[in-house]
PDB file of C-alpha atoms and ligand atoms in Angstrom:
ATOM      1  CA  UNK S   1       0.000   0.000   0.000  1.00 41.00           C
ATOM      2  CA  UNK S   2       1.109   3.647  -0.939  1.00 45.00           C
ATOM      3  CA  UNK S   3       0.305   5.953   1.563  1.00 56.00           C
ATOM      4  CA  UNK S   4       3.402   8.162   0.762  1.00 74.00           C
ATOM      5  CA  UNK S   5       3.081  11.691  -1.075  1.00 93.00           C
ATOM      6  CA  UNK S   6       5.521  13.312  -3.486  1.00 96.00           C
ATOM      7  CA  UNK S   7       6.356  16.837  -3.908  1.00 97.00           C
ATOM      8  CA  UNK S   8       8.878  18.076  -7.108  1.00 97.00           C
ATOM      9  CA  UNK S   9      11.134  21.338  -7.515  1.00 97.00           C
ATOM     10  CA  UNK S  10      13.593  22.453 -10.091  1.00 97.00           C
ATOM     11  CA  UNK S  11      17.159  23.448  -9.941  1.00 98.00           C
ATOM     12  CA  UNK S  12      18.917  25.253 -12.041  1.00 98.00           C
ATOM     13  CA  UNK S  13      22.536  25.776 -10.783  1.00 98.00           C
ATOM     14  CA  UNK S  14      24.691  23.886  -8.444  1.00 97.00           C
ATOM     15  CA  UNK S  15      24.356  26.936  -5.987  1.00 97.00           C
ATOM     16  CA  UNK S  16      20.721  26.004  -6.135  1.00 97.00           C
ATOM     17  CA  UNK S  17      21.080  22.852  -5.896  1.00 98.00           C
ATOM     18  CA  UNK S  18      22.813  22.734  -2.755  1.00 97.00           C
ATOM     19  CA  UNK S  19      20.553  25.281  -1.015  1.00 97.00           C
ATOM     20  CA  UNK S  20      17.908  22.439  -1.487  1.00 98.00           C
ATOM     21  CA  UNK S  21      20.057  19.523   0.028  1.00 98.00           C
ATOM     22  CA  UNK S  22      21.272  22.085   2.770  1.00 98.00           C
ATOM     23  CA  UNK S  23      17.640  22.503   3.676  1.00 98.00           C
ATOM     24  CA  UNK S  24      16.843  18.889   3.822  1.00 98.00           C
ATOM     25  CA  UNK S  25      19.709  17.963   5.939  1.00 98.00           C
ATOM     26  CA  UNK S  26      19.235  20.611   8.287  1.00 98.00           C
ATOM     27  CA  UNK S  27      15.990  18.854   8.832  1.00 98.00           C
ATOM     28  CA  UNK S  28      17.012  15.815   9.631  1.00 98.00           C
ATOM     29  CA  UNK S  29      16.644  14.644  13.354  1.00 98.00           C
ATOM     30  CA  UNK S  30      18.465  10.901  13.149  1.00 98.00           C
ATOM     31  CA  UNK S  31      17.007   7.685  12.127  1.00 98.00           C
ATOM     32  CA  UNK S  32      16.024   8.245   8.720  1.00 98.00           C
ATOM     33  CA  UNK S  33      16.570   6.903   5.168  1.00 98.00           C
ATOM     34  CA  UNK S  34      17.227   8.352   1.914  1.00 98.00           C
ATOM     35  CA  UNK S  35      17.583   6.602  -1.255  1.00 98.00           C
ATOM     36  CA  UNK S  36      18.853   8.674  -4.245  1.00 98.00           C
ATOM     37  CA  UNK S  37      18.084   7.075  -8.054  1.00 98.00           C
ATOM     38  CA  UNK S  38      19.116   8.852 -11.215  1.00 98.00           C
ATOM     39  CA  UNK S  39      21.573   8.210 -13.705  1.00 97.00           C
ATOM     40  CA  UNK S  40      25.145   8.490 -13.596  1.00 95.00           C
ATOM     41  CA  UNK S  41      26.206  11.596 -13.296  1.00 96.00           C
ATOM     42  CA  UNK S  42      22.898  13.436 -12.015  1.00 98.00           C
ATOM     43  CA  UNK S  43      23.819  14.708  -8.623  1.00 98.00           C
ATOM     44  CA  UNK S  44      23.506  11.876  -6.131  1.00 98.00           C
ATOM     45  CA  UNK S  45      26.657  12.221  -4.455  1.00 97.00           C
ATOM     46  CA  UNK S  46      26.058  15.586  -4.926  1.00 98.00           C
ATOM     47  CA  UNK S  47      23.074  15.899  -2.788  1.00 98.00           C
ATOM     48  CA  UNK S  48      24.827  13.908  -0.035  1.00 98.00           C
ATOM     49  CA  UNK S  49      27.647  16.871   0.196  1.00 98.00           C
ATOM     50  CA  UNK S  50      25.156  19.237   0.712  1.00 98.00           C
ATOM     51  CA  UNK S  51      23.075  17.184   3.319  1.00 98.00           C
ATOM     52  CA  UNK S  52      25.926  16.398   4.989  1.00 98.00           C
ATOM     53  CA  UNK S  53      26.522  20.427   5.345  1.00 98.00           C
ATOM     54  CA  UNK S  54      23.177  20.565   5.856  1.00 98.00           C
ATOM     55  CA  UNK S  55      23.822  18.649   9.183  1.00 98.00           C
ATOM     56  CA  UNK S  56      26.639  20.527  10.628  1.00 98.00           C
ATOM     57  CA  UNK S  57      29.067  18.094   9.046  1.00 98.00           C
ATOM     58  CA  UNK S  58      32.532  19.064   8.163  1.00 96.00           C
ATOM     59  CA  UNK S  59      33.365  15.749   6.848  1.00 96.00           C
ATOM     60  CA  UNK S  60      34.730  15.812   2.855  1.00 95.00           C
ATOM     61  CA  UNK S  61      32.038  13.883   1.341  1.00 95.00           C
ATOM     62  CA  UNK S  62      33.511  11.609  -1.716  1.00 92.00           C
ATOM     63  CA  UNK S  63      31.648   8.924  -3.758  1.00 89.00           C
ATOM     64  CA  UNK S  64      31.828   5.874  -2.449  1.00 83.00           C
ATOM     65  CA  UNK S  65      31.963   3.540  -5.762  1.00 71.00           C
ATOM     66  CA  UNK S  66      35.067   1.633  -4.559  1.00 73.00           C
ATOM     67  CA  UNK S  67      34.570   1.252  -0.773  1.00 77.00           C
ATOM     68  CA  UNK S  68      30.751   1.175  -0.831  1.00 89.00           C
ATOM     69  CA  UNK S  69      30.187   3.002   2.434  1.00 92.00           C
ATOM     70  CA  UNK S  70      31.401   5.926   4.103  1.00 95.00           C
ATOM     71  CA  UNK S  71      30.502   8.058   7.317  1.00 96.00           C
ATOM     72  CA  UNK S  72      30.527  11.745   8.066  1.00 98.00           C
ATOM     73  CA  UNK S  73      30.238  12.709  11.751  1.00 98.00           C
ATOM     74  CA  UNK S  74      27.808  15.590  12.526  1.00 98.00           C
ATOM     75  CA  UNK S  75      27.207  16.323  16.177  1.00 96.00           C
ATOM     76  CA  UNK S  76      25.588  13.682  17.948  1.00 97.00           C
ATOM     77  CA  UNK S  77      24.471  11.572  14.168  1.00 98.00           C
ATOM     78  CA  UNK S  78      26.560   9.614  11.778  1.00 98.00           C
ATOM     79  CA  UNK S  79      25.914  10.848   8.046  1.00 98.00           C
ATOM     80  CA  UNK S  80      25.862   6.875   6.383  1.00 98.00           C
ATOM     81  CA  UNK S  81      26.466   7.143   2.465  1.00 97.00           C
ATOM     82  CA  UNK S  82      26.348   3.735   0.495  1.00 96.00           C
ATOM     83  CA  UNK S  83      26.894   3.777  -2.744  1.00 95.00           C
ATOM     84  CA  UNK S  84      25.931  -0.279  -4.880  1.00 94.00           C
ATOM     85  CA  UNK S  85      26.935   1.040  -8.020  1.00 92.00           C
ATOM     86  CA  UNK S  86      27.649  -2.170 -10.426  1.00 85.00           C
ATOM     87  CA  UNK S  87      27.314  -4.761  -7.600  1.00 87.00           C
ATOM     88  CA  UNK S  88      25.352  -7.538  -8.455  1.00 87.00           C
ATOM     89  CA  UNK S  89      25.911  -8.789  -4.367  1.00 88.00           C
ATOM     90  CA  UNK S  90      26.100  -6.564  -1.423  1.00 86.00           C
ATOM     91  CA  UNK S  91      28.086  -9.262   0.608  1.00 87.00           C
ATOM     92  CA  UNK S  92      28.319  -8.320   3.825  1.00 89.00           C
ATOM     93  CA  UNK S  93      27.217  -4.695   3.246  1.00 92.00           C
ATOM     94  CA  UNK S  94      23.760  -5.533   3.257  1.00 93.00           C
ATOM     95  CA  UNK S  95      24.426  -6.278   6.916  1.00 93.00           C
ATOM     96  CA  UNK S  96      26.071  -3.049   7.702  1.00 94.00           C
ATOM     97  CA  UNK S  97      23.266  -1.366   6.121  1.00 96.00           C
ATOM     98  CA  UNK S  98      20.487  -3.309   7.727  1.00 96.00           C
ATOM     99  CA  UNK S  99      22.189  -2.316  11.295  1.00 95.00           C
ATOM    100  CA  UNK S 100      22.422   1.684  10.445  1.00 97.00           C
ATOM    101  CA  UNK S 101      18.905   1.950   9.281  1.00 97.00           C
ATOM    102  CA  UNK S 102      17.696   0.652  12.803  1.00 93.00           C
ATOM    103  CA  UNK S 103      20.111   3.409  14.661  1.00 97.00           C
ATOM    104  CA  UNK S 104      17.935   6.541  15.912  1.00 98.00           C
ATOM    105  CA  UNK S 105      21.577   8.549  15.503  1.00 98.00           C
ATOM    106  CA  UNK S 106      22.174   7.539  12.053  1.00 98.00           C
ATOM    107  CA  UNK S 107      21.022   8.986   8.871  1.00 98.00           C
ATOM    108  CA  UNK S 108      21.490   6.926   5.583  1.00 98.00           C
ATOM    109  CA  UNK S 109      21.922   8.096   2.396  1.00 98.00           C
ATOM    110  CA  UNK S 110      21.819   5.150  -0.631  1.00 97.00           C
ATOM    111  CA  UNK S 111      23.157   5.501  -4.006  1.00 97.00           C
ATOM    112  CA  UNK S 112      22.087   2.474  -6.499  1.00 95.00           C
ATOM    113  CA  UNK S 113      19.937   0.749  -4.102  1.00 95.00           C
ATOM    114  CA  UNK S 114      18.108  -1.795  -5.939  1.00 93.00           C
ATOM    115  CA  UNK S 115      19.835  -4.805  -4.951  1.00 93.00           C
ATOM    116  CA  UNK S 116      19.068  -3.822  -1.090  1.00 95.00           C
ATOM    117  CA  UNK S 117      15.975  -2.822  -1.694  1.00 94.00           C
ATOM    118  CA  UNK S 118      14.475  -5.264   0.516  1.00 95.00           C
ATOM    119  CA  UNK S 119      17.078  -3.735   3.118  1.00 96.00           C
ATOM    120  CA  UNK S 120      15.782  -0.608   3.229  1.00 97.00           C
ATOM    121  CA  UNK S 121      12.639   0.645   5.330  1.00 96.00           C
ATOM    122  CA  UNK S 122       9.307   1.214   3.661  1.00 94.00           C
ATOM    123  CA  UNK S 123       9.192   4.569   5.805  1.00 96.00           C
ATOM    124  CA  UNK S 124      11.682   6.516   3.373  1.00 97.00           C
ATOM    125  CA  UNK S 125      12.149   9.053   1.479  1.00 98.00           C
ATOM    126  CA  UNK S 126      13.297   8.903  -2.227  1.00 98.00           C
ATOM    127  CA  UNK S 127      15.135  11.295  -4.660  1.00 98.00           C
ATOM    128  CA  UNK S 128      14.652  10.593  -7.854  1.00 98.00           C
ATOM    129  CA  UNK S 129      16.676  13.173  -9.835  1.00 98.00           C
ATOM    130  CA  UNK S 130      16.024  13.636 -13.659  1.00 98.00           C
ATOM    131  CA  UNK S 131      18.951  15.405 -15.995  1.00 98.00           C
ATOM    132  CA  UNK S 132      16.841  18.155 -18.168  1.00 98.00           C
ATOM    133  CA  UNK S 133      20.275  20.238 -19.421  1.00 97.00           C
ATOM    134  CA  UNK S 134      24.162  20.774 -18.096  1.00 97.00           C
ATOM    135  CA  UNK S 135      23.390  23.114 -15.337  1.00 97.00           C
ATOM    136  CA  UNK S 136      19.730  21.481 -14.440  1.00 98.00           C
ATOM    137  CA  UNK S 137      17.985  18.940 -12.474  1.00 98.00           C
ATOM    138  CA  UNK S 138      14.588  18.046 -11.774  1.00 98.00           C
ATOM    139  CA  UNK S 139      14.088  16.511  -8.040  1.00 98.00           C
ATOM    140  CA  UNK S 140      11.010  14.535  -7.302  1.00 98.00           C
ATOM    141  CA  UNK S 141      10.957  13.404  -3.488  1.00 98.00           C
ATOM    142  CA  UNK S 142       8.393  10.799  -2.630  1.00 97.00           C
ATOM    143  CA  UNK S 143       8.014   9.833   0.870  1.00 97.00           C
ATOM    144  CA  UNK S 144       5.986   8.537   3.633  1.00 95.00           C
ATOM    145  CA  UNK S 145       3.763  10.943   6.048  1.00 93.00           C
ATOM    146  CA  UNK S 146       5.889  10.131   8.692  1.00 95.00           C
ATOM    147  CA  UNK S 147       8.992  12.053   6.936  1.00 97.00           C
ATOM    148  CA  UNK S 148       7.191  15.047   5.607  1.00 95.00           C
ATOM    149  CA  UNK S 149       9.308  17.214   7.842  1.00 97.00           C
ATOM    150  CA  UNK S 150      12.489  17.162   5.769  1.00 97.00           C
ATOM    151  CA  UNK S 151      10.271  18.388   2.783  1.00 97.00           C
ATOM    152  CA  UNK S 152      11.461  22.189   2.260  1.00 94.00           C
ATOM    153  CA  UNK S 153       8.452  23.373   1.836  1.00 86.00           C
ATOM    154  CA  UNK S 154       7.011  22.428   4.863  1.00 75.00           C
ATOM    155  CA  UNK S 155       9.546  23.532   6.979  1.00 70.00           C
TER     156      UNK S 155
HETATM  157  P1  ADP W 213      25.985  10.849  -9.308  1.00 80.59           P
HETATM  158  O1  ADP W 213      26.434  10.603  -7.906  1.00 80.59           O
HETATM  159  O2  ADP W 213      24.484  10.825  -9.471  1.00 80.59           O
HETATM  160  O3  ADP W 213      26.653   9.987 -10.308  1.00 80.59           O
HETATM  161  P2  ADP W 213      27.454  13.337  -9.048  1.00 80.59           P
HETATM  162  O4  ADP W 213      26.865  14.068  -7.907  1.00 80.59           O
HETATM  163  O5  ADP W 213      28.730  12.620  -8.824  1.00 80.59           O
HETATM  164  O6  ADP W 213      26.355  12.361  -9.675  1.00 80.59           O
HETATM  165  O7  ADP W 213      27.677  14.335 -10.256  1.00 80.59           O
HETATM  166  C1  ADP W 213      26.760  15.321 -10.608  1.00 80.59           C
HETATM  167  C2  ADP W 213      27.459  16.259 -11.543  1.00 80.59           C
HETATM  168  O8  ADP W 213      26.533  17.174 -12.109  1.00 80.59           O
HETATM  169  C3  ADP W 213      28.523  17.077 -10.818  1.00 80.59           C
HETATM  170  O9  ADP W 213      29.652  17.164 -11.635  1.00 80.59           O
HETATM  171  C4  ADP W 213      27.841  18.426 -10.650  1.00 80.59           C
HETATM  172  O10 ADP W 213      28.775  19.483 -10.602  1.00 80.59           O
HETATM  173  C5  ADP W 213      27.010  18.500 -11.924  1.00 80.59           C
HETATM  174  N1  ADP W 213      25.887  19.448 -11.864  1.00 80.59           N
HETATM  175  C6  ADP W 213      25.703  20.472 -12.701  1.00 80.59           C
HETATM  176  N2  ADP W 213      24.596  21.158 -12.430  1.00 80.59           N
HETATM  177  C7  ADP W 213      24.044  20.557 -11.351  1.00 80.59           C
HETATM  178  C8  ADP W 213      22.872  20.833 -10.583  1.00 80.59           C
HETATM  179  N3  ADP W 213      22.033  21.825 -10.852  1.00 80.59           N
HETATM  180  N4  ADP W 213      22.614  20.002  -9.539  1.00 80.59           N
HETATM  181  C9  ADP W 213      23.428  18.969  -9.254  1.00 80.59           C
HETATM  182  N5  ADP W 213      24.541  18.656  -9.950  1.00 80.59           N
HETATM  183  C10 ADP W 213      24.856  19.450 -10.980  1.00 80.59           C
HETATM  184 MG1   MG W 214      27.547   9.043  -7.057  1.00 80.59          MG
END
């Protein structure tokens, strides 16, 4: 069942673009999960820099493609960014992963998460970002009620 809710915005610089994940990290309060999907090159790891700056973090945020997970420290949370690119098993990650999204101090962030999908908590929110030109993006966030707090317009 669907009881989740979506809500879309525009960006059309990188300035822009990380006023938006700046806004949603500052909203985070520990505990939840955030799965990015777009295609190579759209601004996932992106949008993880800016939440992470969002939270307070001064952590260098870096794609994780060859050691799958990172962490960034930010106060009292831990800023967990997976990233499954081109895995076709999440070994022991899947673990790892399983354990964070359980920890009211953690916040995930997942790149390429379709092969954990069953990992991952159906009370999440989603990124999808779409590539319209160089310079823009297209964000679509769908989420669950229960997360409609880190929305920036409702905050
Ligand atoms: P992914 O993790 O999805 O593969 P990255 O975040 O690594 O993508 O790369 C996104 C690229 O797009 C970066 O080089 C970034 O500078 C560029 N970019 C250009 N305009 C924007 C924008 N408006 N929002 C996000 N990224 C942008
Ligand atoms: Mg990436």
């Amino acid at each position: 069942m669907n009881t989740g809710t979506t809500w879309q915005t525009v960006s059309t610089s990188l300035e822009n673009t990380a006023q938006l994940d700046r806004t949603v990290g500052s909203n985070l309060k520990g505990g939840e999960v955030i799965e990015l999907v777009s295609d190579l090159g759209g601004g996932k790891t992106t949008f993880v820099r800016g939440l992470a700056e969002g939270m307070g973090s001064h952590d260098k945020v870096a794609s994780p493609s060859f050691t799958i997970s990172r962490e960034y420290k930010a106060g009292d949370l831990t800023l967990y960014h997976f990233d499954f690119y081109r895995l076709s098993d999440p070994g022991i990650v899947a673990n790892e992963l399983a354990e964070v999204v359980d920890d009211p101090k953690a916040v995930v962030a997942v790149e390429w998460a379709d092969i954990v999908e069953d990992v991952l908590p159906a009370d999440k929110l989603t990124i999808r970002i779409k590539t319209t030109g160089e310079f823009t993006r297209e964000f679509t966030f769908a989420y669950s009620e229960k997360l409609q707090y880190l929305i920036p317009e409702n905050t």
